[in-house]
Short mmCIF file of C-alpha atoms in Angstrom, two decimals:
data_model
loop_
_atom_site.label_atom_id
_atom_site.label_comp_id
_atom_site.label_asym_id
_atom_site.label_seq_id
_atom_site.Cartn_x
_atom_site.Cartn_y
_atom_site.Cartn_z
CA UNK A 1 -6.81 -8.76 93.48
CA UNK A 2 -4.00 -9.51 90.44
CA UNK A 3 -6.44 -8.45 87.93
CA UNK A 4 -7.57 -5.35 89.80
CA UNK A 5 -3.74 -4.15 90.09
CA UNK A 6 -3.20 -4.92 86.05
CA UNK A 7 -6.58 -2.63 85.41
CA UNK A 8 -6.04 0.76 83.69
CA UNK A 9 -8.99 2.09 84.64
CA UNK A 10 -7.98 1.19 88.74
CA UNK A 11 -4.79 3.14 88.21
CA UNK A 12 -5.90 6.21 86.49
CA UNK A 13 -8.97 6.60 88.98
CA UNK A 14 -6.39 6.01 91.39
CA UNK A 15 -4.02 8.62 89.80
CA UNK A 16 -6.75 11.36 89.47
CA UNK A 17 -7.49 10.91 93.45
CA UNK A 18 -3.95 10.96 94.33
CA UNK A 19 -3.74 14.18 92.19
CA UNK A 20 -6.58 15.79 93.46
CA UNK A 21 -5.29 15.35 97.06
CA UNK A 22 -1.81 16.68 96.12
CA UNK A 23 -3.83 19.21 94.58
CA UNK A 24 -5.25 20.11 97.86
CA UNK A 25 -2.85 20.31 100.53
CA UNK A 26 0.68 20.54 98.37
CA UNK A 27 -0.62 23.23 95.76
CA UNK A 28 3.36 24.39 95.41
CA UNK A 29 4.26 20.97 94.77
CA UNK A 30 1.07 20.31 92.28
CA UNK A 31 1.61 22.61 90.26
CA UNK A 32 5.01 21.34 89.11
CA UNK A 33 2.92 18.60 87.87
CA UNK A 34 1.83 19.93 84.97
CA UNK A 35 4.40 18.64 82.41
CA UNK A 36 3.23 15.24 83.67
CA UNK A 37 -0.14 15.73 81.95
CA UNK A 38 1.07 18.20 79.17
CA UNK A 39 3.49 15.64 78.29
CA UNK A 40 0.98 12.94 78.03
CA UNK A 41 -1.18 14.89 75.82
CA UNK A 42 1.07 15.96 73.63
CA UNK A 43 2.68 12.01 72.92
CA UNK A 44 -1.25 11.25 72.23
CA UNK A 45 -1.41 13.91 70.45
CA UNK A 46 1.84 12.58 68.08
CA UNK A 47 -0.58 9.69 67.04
CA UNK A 48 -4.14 11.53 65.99
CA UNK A 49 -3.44 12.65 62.69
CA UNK A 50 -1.13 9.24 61.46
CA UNK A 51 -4.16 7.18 62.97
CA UNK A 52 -6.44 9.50 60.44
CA UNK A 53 -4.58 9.77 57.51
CA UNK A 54 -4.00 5.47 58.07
CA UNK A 55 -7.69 4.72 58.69
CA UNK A 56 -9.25 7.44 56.19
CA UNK A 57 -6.61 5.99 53.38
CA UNK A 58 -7.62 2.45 54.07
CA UNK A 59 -11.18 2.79 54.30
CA UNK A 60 -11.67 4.60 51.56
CA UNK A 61 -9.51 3.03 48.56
CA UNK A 62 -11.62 -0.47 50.04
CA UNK A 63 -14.79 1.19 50.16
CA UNK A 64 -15.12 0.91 46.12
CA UNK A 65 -18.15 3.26 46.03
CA UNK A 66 -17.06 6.97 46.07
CA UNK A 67 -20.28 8.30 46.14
CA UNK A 68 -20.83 6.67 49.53
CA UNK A 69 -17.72 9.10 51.21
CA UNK A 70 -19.82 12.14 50.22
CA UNK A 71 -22.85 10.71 51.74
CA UNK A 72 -21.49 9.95 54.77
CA UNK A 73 -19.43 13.25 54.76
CA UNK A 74 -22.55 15.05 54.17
CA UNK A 75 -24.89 12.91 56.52
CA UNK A 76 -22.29 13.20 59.63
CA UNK A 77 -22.30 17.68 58.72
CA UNK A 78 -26.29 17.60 58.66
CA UNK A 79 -26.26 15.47 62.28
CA UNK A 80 -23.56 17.77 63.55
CA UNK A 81 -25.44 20.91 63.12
CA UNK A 82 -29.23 19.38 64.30
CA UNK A 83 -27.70 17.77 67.06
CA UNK A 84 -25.26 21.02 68.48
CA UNK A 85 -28.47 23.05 67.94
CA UNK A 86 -30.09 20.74 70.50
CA UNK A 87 -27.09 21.18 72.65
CA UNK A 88 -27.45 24.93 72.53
CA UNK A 89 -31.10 25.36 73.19
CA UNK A 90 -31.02 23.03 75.74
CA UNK A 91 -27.75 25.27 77.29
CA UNK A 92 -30.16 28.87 76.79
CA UNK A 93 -33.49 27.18 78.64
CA UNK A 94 -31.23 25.63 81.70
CA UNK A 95 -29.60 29.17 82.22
CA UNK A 96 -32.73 30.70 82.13
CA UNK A 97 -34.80 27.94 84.62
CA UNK A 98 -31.48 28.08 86.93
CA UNK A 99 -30.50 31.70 86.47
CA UNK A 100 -26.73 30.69 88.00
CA UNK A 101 -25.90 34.76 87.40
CA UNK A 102 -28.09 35.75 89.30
CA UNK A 103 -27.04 37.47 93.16
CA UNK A 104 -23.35 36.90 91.76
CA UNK A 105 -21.00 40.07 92.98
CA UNK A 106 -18.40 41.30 90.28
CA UNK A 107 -16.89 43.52 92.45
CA UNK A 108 -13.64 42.23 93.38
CA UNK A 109 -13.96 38.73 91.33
CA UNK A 110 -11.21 39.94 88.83
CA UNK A 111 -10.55 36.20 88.06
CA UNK A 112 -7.62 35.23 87.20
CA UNK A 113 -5.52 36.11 83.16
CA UNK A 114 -5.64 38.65 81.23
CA UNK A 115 -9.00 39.61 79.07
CA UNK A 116 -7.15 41.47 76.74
CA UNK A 117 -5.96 38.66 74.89
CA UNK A 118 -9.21 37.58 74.19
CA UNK A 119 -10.74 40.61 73.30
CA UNK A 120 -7.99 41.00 70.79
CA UNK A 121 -8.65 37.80 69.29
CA UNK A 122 -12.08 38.93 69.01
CA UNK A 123 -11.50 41.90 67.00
CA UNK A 124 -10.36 39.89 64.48
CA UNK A 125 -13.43 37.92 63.99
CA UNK A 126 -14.89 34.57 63.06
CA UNK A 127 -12.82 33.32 59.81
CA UNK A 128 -13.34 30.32 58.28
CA UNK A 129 -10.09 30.46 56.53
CA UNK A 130 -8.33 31.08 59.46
CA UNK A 131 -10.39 27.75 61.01
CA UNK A 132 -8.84 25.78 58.23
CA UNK A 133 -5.50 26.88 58.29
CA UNK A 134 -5.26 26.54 61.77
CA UNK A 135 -7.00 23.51 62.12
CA UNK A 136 -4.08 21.10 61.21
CA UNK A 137 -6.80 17.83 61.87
CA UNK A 138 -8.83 18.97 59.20
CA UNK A 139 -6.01 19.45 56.51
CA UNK A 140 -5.17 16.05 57.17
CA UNK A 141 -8.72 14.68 57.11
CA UNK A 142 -9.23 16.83 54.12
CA UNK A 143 -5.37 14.90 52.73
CA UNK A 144 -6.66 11.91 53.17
CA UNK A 145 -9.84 12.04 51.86
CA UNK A 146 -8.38 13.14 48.60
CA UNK A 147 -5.40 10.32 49.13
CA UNK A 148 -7.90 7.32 49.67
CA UNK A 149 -10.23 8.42 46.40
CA UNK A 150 -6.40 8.27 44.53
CA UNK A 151 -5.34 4.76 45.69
CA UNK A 152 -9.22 3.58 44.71
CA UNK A 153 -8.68 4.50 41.08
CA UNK A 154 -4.66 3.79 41.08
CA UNK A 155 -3.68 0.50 39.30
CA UNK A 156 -1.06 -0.79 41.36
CA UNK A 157 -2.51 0.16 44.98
CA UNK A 158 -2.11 -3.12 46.45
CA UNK A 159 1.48 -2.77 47.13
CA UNK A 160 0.69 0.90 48.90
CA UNK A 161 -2.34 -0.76 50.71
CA UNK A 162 -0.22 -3.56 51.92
CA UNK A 163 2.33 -1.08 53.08
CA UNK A 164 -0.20 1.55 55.09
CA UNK A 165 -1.96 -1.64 57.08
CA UNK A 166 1.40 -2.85 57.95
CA UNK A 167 2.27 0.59 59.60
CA UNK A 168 -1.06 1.14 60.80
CA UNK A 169 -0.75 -2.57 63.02
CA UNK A 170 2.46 -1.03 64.30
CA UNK A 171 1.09 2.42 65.08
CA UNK A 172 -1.75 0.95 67.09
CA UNK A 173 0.61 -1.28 68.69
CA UNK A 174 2.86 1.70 69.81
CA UNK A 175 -0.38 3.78 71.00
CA UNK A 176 -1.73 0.93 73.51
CA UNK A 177 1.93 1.43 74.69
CA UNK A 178 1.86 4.76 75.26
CA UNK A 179 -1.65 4.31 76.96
CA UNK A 180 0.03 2.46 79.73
CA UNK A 181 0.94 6.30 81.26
CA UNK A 182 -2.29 7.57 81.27
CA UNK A 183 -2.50 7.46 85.10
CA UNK A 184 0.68 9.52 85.13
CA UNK A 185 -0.74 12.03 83.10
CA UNK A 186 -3.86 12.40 84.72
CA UNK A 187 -1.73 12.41 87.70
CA UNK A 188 -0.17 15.32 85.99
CA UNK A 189 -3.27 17.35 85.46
CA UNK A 190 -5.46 16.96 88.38
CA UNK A 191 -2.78 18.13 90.37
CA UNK A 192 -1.97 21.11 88.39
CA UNK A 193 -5.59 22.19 88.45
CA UNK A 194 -6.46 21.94 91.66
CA UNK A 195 -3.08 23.35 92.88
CA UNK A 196 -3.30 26.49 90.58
CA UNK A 197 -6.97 27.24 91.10
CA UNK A 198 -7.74 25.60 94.48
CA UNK A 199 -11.54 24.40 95.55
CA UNK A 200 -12.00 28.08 97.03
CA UNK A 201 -12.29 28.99 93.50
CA UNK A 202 -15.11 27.30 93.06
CA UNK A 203 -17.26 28.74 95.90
CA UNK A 204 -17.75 31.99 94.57
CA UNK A 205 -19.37 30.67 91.08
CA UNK A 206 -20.16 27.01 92.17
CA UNK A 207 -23.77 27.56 91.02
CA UNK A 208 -22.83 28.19 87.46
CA UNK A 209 -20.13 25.07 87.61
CA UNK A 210 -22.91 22.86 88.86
CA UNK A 211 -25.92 24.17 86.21
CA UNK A 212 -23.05 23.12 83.45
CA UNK A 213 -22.29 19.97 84.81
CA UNK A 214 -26.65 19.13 84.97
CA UNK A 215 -27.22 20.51 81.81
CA UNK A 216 -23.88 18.58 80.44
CA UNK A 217 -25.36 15.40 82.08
CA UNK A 218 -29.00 15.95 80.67
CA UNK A 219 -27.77 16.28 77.55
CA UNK A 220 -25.94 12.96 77.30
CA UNK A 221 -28.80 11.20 79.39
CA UNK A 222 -31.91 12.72 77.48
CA UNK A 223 -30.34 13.66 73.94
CA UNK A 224 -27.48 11.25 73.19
CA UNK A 225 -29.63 8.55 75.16
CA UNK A 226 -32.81 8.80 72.46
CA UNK A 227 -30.28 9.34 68.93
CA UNK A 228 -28.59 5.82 70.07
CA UNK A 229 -31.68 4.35 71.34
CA UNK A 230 -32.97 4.89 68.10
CA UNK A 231 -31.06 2.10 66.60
CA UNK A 232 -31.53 -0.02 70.18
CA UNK A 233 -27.57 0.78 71.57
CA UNK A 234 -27.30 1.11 75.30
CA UNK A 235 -25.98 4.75 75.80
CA UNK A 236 -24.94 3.18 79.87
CA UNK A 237 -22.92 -0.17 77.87
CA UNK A 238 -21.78 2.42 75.56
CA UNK A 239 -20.66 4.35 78.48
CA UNK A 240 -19.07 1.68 80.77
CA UNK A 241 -17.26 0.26 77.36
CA UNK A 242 -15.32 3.48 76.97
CA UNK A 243 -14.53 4.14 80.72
CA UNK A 244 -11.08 4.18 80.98
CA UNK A 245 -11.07 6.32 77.86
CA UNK A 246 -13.43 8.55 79.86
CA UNK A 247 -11.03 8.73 83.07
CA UNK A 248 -8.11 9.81 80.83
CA UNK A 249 -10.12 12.90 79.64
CA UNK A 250 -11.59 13.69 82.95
CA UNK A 251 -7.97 13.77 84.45
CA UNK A 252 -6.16 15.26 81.35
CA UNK A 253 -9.25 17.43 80.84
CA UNK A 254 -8.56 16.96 76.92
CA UNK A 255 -10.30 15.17 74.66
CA UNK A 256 -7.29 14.80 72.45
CA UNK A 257 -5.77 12.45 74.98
CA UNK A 258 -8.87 9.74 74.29
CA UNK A 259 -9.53 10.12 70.29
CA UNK A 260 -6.94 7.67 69.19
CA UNK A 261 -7.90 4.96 71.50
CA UNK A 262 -12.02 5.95 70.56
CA UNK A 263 -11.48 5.60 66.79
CA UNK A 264 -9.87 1.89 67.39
CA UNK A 265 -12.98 1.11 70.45
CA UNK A 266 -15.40 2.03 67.74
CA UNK A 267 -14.19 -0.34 65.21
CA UNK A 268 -13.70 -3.05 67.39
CA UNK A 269 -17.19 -2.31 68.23
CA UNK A 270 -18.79 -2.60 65.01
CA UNK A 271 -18.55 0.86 63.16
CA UNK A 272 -16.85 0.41 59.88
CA UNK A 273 -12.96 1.79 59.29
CA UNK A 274 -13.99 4.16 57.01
CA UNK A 275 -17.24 5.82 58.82
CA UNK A 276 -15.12 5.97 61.76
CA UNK A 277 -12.03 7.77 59.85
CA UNK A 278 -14.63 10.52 58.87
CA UNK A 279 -17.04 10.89 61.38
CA UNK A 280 -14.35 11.02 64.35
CA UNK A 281 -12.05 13.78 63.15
CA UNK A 282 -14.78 15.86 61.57
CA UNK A 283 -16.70 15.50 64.65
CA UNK A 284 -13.52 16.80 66.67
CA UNK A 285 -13.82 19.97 64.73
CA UNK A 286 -17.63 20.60 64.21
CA UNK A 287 -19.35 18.48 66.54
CA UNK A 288 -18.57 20.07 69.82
CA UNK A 289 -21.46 19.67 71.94
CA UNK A 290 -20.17 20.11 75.19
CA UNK A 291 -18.53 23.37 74.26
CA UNK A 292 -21.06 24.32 72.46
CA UNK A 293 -23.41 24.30 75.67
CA UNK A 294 -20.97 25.74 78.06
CA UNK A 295 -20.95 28.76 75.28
CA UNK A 296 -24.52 29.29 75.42
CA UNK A 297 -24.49 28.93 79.49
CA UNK A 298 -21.86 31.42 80.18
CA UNK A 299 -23.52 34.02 77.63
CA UNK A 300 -26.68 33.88 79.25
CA UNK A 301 -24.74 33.68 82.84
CA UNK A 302 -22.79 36.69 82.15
CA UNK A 303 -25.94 38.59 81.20
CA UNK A 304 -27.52 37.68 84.42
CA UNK A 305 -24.70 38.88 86.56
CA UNK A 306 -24.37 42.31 84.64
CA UNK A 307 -28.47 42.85 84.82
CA UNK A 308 -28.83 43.00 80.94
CA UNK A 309 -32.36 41.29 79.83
CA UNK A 310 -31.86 40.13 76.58
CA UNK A 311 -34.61 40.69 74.65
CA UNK A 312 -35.95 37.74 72.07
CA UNK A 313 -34.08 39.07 69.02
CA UNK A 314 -30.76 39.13 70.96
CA UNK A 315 -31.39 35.74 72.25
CA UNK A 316 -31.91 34.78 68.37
CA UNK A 317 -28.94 36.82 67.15
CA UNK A 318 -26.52 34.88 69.78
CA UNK A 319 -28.04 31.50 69.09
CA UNK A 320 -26.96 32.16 65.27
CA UNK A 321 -23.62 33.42 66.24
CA UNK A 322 -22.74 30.69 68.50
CA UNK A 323 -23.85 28.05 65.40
CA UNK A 324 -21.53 29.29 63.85
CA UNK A 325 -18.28 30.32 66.25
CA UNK A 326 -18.45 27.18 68.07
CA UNK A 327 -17.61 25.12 65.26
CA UNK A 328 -14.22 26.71 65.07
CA UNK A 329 -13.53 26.29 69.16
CA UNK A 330 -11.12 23.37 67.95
CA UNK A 331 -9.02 25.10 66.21
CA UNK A 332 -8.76 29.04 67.10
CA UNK A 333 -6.46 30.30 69.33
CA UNK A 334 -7.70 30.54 72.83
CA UNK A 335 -10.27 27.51 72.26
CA UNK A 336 -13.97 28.35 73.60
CA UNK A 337 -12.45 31.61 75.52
CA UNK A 338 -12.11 34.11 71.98
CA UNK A 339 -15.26 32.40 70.28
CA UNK A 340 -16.73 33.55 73.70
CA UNK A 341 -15.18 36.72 73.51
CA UNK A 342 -16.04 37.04 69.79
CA UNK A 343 -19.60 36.73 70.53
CA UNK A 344 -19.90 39.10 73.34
CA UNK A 345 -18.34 41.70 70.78
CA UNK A 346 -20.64 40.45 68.27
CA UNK A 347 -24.13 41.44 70.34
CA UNK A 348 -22.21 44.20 71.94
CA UNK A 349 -24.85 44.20 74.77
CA UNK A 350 -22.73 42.31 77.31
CA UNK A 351 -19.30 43.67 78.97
CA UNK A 352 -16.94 41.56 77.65
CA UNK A 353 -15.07 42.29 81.18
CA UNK A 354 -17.13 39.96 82.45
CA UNK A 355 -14.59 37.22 81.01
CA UNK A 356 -12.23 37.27 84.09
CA UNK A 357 -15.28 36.04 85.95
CA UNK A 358 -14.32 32.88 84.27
CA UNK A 359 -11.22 32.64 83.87
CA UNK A 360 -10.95 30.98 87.72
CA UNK A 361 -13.26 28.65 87.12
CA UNK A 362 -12.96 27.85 83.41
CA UNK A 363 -10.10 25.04 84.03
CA UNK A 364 -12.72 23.23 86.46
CA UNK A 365 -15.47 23.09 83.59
CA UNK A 366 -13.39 22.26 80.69
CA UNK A 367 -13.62 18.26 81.82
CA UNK A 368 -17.47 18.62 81.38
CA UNK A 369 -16.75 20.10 78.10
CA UNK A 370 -14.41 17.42 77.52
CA UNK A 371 -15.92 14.56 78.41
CA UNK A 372 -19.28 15.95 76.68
CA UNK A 373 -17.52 16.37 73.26
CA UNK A 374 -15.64 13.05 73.65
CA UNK A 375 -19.03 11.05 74.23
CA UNK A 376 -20.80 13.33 71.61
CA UNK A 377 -18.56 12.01 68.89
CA UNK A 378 -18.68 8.62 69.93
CA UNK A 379 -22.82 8.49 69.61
CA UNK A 380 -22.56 10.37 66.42
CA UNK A 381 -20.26 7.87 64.89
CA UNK A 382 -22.44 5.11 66.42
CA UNK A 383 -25.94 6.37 64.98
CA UNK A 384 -24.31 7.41 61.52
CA UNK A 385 -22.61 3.74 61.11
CA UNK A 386 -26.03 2.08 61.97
CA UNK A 387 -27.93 4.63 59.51
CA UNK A 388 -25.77 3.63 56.80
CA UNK A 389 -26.06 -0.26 57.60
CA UNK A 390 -22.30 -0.28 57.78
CA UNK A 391 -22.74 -1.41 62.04
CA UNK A 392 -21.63 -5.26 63.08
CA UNK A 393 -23.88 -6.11 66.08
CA UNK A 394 -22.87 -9.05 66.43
CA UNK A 395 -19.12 -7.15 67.15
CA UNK A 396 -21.30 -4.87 69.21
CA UNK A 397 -22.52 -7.23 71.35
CA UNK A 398 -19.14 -9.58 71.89
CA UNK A 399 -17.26 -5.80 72.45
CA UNK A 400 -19.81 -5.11 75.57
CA UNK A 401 -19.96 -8.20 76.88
CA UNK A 402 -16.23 -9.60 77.15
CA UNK A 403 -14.66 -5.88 78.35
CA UNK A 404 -12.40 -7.70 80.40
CA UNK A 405 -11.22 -9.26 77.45
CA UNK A 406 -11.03 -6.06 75.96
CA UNK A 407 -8.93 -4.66 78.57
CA UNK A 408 -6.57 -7.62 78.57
CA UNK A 409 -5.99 -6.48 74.60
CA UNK A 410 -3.18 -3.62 75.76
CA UNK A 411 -1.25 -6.70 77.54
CA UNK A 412 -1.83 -8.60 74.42
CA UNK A 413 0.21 -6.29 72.58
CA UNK A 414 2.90 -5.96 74.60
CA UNK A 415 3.43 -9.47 74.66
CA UNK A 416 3.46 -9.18 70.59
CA UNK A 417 5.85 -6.43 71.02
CA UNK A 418 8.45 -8.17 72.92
CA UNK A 419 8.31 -10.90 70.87
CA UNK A 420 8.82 -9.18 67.90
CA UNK A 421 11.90 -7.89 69.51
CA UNK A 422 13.11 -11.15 70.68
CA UNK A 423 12.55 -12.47 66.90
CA UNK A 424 15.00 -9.83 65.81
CA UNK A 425 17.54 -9.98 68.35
CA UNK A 426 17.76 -13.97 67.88
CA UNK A 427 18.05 -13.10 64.41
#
C-alpha cells in the first residue's frame, strides 16, 4: 500500500479522475483550474530546449563521425514523411468506411470561438519561413547541431564538455523535481476541459470524436506496432514503460509536458544521446502523426456534413496539401486549427464555416492527438536507433523489466538533491 501511495502514475490517474469529476458537477469552480495545468506546462516547457541544446551538444562533439549526424538527420526526415503519409491515408479511408459527417445538423451547432481568426491566418498561407521563425525548437535544434559539429573540431573542448554534462546532471535532476506536480497539473486541465466544454458537448459530434479516437488507436496498434516489431520491440512494454509519461499528456492534453522526461526514458532505454537529441525534437516539429490524422478526418468529416463529394483529384490535391501544412502544426499560430483552415481555403470546395463545428469538441480530441504524436516520436526514435545499430538491448531489456526500479529513480534524486544541500550547508 506504501509503494502504491509513492507511485506517480497512482496520483496523476488519480488527479485526472478527481478533475474530471470537478469537471462535471463544479464546472464554475473547474474552470478556475486552468492555471493549474497551464502552469505545469509552461515550467516543462522551461526545460525542452536546455535538455536539446545539452543532449544535441554532447552527442554530437562525442559522436566523432560527422557524416553520421546527416545520416541520421536525413534518415529520421525520410521516416517522418513515409510514416505521416501512412497516418493520413489511413485518416481519409476511416472517414470514408465510418462517414462520422454524415446525418450531422449544422443548423444551430455554431460551436463555440470565433472562425475569423482562423480564416485570417489562412489567408496568409503555408510559409516555411514563417515555420522556422516561429518554431523556436527548431532554431535551437538547428543551434545545436551547428554547436556540437564546433566543439568536435575545437582543440580544447574537454573543458566545455566537462562543463555542459555537469549542467546537464543538474538539469535532469531539477526536471524529475518538477515532475513530482504532474498530478496537479493534470488536475489543472481535466478540470478546465470538462468544465468549459461539458460532456453535452460531445453528444452532438460524438461519432466523429469516437472514429478519431479508433483510427488514432489503429494507427498505433497496426502501424507503430509492425515499424517496432520490425526490430522485435514490444510496442505494449514500450507502452506500459512510458505510462506515467502518457497520463501527464492525456491530462495536460500537451505533448510538451512529456518530451523532456521521453528524451531521458529513451536513453535509459537503449537509444543513443545523440539519435535521441535529433530524432525527438525534429520529430516534435515534422513527425506529427496524430495531428496529422485528425487533419485528414475532419476534412473529409466536414465534407460529409456540408454534402460536397469530393471527387478523386480533390481527394489527391488535399492529401498533398495536408503533407505539407501539417508539418508546420507545431509551430503556427493556432496549431492544427489555421493549417485546417488553410487547407479548406486551399481546395476552396468546403465552407470553411464549418470550423465552429469543431471548435466544441476540438479540446476533447486534442489528447488523442497528443498522446498519438507523443508515442509516434517515441517509435520513430526507437526504429531509427536500432536501424543505425546505435540501440543497447541489453539496456532495453533491464529498462522494461525493473520499471519499478525505474520509478523509484525520481526519489533517487531527491535524495541526491538534499544531500547536496546538506553538503553545502555543513560546509
Amino acid at each position: 500500500m506504501k509503494k502504491l501511495f509513492t507511485n506517480l502514475t497512482f496520483w496523476v490517474l488519480t488527479a485526472i479522475t478527481v478533475g474530471a469529476l470537478l469537471g462535471h458537477f463544479q464546472p464554475e469552480t473547474a474552470q478556475k483550474m486552468q492555471p493549474l495545468g497551464k502552469g505545469f506546462i509552461d515550467l516543462v516547457k522551461l526545460f525542452i530546449n536546455p535538455i536539446i541544446f545539452l543532449t544535441i551538444s554532447l552527442g554530437i562533439s562525442g559522436m566523432g563521425d560527422l557524416k553520421k549526424v546527416g545520416k541520421v538527420g536525413g534518415k529520421a526526415l525520410l521516416y517522418f514523411e513515409v510514416v505521416t503519409t501512412f497516418a493520413l491515408v489511413i485518416g481519409v479511408a476511416m472517414a470514408y468506411l465510418i462517414r462520422p459527417g454524415d446525418g450531422v445538423v449544422t443548423a444551430g451547432m455554431t460551436g463555440t470561438g470565433d472562425v475569423s481568426k482562423f480564416q485570417q491566418e489562412a489567408d496568409k498561407g503555408f510559409s516555411w519561413w514563417e515555420f522556422l521563425k516561429n518554431n523556436l525548437t527548431i532554431q535551437v535544434l538547428i543551434f545545436s547541431i551547428l554547436f556540437g559539429i564546433f566543439l568536435s573540431k575545437f582543440n580544447g573542448k574537454q573543458r566545455i564538455v566537462d562543463g555542459l554534462t555537469y549542467l546537464s546532471k543538474y538539469v535532469f535532476k531539477a526536471l524529475h523535481f518538477v515532475m513530482l506536480f504532474a498530478p496537479i497539473g493534470a488536475f489543472g486541465g481535466m478540470a478546465f476541459t470538462i468544465g468549459k466544454y461539458g460532456i453535452k458537448t460531445l453528444l452532438p459530434l460524438g461519432k466523429l470524436m469516437l472514429t478519431v479516437y479508433l483510427t488514432m488507436a489503429l494507427f498505433i496498434f497496426v502501424v507503430l506496432y509492425l515499424v517496432l516489431r520490425y526490430y522485435k520491440v514490444s510496442i505494449f512494454k514500450y507502452l506500459n514503460y512510458i505510462r506515467e509519461e502518457l497520463l501527464i499528456v492525456l491530462g495536460t492534453s500537451s505533448s510538451e509536458a512529456g518530451l523532456p522526461s521521453l528524451m531521458e526514458k529513451l536513453e535509459r532505454m537503449g537509444c543513443s544521446k545523440p539519435i535521441v537529441g535529433l530524432v525527438v525534437p525534429a520529430g516534435y516539429s515534422f513527425n506529427l502523426d496524430g495531428t496529422t490524422i485528425y487533419l485528414s478526418m475532419a476534412t473529409i468529416f466536414l465534407a460529409q456534413v456540408y454534402g460536397v463529394e469530393l471527387t478523386l483529384a480533390q481527394m489527391f490535391t488535399i492529401i498533398g496539401i495536408l503533407m505539407v501544412t501539417s508539418k508546420g502544426a507545431a509551430g503556427v499560430t493556432g496549431s492544427g486549427f489555421v493549417v485546417l483552415a488553410s487547407t479548406l481555403s486551399a481546395i476552396k470546395v468546403i465552407p470553411i464555416e464549418g470550423l465552429a463545428l469543431l471548435l466544441g469538441v476540438d479540446r476533447f480530441m486534442s489528447e488523442a492527438r497528443a498522446i498519438t504524436n507523443f508515442i509516434g516520436n517515441g517509435v520513430a526514435t526507437i526504429w531509427i536507433a536500432n536501424n543505425e545499430n546505435d540501440f543497447d538491448r541489453a539496456k532495453m531489456n533491464y529498462a522494461f523489466g525493473h520499471l519499478e526500479e525505474t520509478e523509484d529513480i525520481v526519489e533517487d534524486n531527491l535524495r541526491f538533491l538534499t544531500e547536496e544541500e546538506n553538503k553545502k550547508t555543513n560546509g
